[in-house]
mmCIF file of N, CA and C and ligand atoms in Angstrom:
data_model
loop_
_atom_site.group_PDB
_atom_site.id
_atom_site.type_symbol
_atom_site.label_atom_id
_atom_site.label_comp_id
_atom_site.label_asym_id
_atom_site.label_seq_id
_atom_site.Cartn_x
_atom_site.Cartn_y
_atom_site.Cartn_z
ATOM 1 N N UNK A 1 0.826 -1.196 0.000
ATOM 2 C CA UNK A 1 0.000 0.000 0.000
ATOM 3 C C UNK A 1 0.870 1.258 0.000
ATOM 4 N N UNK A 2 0.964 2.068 -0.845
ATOM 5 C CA UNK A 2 1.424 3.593 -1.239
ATOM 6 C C UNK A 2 0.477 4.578 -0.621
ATOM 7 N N UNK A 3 -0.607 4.518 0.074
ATOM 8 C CA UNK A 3 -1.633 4.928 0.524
ATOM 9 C C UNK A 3 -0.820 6.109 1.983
ATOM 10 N N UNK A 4 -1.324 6.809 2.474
ATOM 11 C CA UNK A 4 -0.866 7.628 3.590
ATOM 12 C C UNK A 4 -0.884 6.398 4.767
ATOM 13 N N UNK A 5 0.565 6.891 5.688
ATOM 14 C CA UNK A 5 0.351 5.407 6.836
ATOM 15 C C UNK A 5 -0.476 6.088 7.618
ATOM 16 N N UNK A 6 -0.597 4.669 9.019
ATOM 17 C CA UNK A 6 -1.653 5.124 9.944
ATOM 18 C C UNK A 6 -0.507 6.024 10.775
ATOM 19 N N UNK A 7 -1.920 6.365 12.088
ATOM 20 C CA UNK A 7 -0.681 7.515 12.701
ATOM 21 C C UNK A 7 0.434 6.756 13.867
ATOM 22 N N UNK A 8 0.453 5.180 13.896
ATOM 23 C CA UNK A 8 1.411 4.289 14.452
ATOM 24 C C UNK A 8 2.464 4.364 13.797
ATOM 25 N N UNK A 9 2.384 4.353 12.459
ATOM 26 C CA UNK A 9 3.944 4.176 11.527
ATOM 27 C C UNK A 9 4.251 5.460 11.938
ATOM 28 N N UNK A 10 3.633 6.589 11.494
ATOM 29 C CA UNK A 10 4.038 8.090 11.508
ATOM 30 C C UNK A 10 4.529 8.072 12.301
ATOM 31 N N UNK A 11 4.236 7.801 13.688
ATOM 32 C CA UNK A 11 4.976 8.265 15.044
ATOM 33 C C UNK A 11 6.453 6.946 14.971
ATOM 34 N N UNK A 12 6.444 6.406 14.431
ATOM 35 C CA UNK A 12 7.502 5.261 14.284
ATOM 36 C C UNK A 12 8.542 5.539 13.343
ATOM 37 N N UNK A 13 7.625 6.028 12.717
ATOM 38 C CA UNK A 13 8.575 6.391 11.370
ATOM 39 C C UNK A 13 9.686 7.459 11.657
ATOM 40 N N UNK A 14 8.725 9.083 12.516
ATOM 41 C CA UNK A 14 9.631 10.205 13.173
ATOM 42 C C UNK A 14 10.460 9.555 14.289
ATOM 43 N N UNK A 15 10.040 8.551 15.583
ATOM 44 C CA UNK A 15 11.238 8.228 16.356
ATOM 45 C C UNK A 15 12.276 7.542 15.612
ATOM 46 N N UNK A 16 12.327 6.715 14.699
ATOM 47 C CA UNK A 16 13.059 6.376 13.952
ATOM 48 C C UNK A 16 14.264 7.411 13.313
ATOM 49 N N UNK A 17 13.546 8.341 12.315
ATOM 50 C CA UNK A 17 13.930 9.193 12.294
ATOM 51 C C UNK A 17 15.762 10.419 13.049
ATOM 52 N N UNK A 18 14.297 10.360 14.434
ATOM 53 C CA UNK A 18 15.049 11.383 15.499
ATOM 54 C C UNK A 18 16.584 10.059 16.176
ATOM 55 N N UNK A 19 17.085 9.047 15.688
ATOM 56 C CA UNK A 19 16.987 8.110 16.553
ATOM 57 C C UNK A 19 18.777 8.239 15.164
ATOM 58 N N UNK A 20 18.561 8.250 13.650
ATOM 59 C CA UNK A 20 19.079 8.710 13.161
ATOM 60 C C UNK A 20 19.322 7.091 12.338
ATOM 61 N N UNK A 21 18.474 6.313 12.008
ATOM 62 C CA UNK A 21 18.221 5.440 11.484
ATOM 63 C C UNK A 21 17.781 5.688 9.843
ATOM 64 N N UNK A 22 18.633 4.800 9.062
ATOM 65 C CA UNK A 22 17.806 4.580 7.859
ATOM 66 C C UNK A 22 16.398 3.449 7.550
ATOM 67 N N UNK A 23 15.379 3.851 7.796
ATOM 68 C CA UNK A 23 14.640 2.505 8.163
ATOM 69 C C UNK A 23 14.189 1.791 6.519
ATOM 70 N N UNK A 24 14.757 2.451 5.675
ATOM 71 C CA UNK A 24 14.712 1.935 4.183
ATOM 72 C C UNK A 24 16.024 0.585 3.699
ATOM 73 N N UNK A 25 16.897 0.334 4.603
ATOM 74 C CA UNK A 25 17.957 -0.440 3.956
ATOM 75 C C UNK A 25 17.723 -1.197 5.713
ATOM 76 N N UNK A 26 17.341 -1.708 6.411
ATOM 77 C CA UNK A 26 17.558 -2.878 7.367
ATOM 78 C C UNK A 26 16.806 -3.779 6.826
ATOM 79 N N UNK A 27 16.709 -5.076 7.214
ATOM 80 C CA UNK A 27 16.823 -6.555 6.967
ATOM 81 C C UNK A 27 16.730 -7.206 7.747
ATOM 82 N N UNK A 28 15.590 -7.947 8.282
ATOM 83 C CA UNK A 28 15.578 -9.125 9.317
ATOM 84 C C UNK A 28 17.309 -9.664 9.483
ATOM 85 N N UNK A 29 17.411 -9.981 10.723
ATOM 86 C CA UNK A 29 18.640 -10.420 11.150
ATOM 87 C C UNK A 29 18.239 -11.616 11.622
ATOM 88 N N UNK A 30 19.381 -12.875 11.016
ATOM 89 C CA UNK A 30 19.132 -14.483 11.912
ATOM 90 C C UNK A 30 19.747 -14.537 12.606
ATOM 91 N N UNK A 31 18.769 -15.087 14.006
ATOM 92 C CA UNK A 31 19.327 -15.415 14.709
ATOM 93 C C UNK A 31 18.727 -17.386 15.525
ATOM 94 N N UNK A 32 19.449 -18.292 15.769
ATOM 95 C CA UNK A 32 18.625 -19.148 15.860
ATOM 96 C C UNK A 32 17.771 -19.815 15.327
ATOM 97 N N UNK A 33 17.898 -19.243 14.165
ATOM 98 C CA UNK A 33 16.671 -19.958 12.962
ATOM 99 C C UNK A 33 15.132 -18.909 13.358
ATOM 100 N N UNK A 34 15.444 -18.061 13.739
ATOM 101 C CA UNK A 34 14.008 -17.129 14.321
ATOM 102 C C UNK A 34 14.887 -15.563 13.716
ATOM 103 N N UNK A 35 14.038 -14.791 13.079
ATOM 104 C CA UNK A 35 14.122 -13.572 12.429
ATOM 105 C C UNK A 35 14.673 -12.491 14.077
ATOM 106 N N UNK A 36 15.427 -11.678 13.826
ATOM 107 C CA UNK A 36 16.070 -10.865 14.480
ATOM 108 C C UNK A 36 15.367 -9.409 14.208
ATOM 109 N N UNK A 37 14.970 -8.675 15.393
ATOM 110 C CA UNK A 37 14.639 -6.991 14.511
ATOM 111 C C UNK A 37 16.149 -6.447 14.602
ATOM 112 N N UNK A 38 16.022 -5.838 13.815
ATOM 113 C CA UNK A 38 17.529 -5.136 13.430
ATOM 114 C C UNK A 38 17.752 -4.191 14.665
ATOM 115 N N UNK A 39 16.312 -3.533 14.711
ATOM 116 C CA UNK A 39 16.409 -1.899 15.624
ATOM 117 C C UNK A 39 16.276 -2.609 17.013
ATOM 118 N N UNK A 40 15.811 -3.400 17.767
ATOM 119 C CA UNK A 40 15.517 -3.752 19.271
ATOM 120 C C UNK A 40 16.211 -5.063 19.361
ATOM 121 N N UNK A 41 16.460 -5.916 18.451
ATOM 122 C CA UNK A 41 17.202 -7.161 18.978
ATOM 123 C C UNK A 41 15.607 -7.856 19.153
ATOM 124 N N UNK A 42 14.678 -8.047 18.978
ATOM 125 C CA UNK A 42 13.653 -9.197 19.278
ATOM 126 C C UNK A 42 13.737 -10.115 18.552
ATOM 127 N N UNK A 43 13.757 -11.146 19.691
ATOM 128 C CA UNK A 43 13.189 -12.758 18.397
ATOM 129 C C UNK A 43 12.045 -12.666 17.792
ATOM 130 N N UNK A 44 11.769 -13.289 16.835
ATOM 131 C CA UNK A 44 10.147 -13.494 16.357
ATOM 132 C C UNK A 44 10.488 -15.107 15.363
ATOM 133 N N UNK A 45 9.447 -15.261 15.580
ATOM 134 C CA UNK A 45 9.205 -16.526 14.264
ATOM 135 C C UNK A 45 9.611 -16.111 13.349
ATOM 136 N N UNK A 46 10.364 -17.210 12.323
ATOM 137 C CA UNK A 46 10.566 -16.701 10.530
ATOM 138 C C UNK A 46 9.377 -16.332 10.014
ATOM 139 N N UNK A 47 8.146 -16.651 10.213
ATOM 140 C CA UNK A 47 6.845 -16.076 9.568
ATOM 141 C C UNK A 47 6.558 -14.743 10.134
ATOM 142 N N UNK A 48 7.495 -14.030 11.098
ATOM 143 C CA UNK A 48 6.717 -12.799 11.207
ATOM 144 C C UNK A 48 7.048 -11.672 10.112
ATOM 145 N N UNK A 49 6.085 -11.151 10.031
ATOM 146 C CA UNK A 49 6.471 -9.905 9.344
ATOM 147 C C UNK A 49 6.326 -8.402 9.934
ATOM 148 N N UNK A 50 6.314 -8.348 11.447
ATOM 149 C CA UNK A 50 7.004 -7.109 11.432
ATOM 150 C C UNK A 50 7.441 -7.495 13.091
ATOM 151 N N UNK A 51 7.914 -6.314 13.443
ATOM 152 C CA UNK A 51 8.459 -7.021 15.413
ATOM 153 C C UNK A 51 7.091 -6.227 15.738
ATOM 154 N N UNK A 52 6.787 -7.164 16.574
ATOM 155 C CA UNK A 52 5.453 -6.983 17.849
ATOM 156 C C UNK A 52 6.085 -6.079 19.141
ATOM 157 N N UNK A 53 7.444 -5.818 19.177
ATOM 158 C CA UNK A 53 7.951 -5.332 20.206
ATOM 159 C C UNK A 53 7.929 -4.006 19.919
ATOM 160 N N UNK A 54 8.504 -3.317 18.483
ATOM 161 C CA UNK A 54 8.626 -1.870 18.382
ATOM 162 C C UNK A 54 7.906 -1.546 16.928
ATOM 163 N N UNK A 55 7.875 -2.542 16.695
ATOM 164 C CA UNK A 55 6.800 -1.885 15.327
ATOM 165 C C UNK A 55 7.287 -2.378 13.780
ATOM 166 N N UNK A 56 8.841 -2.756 14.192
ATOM 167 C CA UNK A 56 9.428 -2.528 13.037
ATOM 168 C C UNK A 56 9.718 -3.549 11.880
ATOM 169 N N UNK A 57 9.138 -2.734 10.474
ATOM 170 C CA UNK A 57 9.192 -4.090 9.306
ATOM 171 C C UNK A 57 9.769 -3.745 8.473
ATOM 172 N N UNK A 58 10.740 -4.689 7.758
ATOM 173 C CA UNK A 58 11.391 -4.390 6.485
ATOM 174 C C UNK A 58 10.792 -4.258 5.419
ATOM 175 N N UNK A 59 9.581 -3.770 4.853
ATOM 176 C CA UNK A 59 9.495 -3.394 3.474
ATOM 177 C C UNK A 59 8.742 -2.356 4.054
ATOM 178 N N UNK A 60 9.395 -1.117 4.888
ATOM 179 C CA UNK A 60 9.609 0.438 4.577
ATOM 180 C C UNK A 60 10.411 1.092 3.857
HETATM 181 ZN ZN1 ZN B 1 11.914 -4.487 17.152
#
């Protein structure tokens, strides 16, 4: 969706931002055979697609 985000990304998108992150070039990180968030270090299942911990998904 190219559509305007909700106001969760927005506010994710600016701490990101202020934080001095490119959130266009990170990449799930392996760890354990379970997907890594790049920005917080959370495990998640290989089926997740975004972290449940801070928000964050790779196809921003
Ligand atoms: Zn995270």
């Amino acid at each position: 969706m190219a559509t305007a985000p909700n106001s969760d990304d927005a506010l994710l998108d600016q701490f990101l931002k202020n934080r001095g992150h490119d959130t266009d070039s990170l990449e799930w990180e392996a760890s354990y055979n379970k997907k890594q968030c790049p920005e917080c270090s959370a495990l998640h299942q290989s089926s997740a697609s975004k972290c449940s911990v801070c928000g964050w998904n790779p196809e921003r």
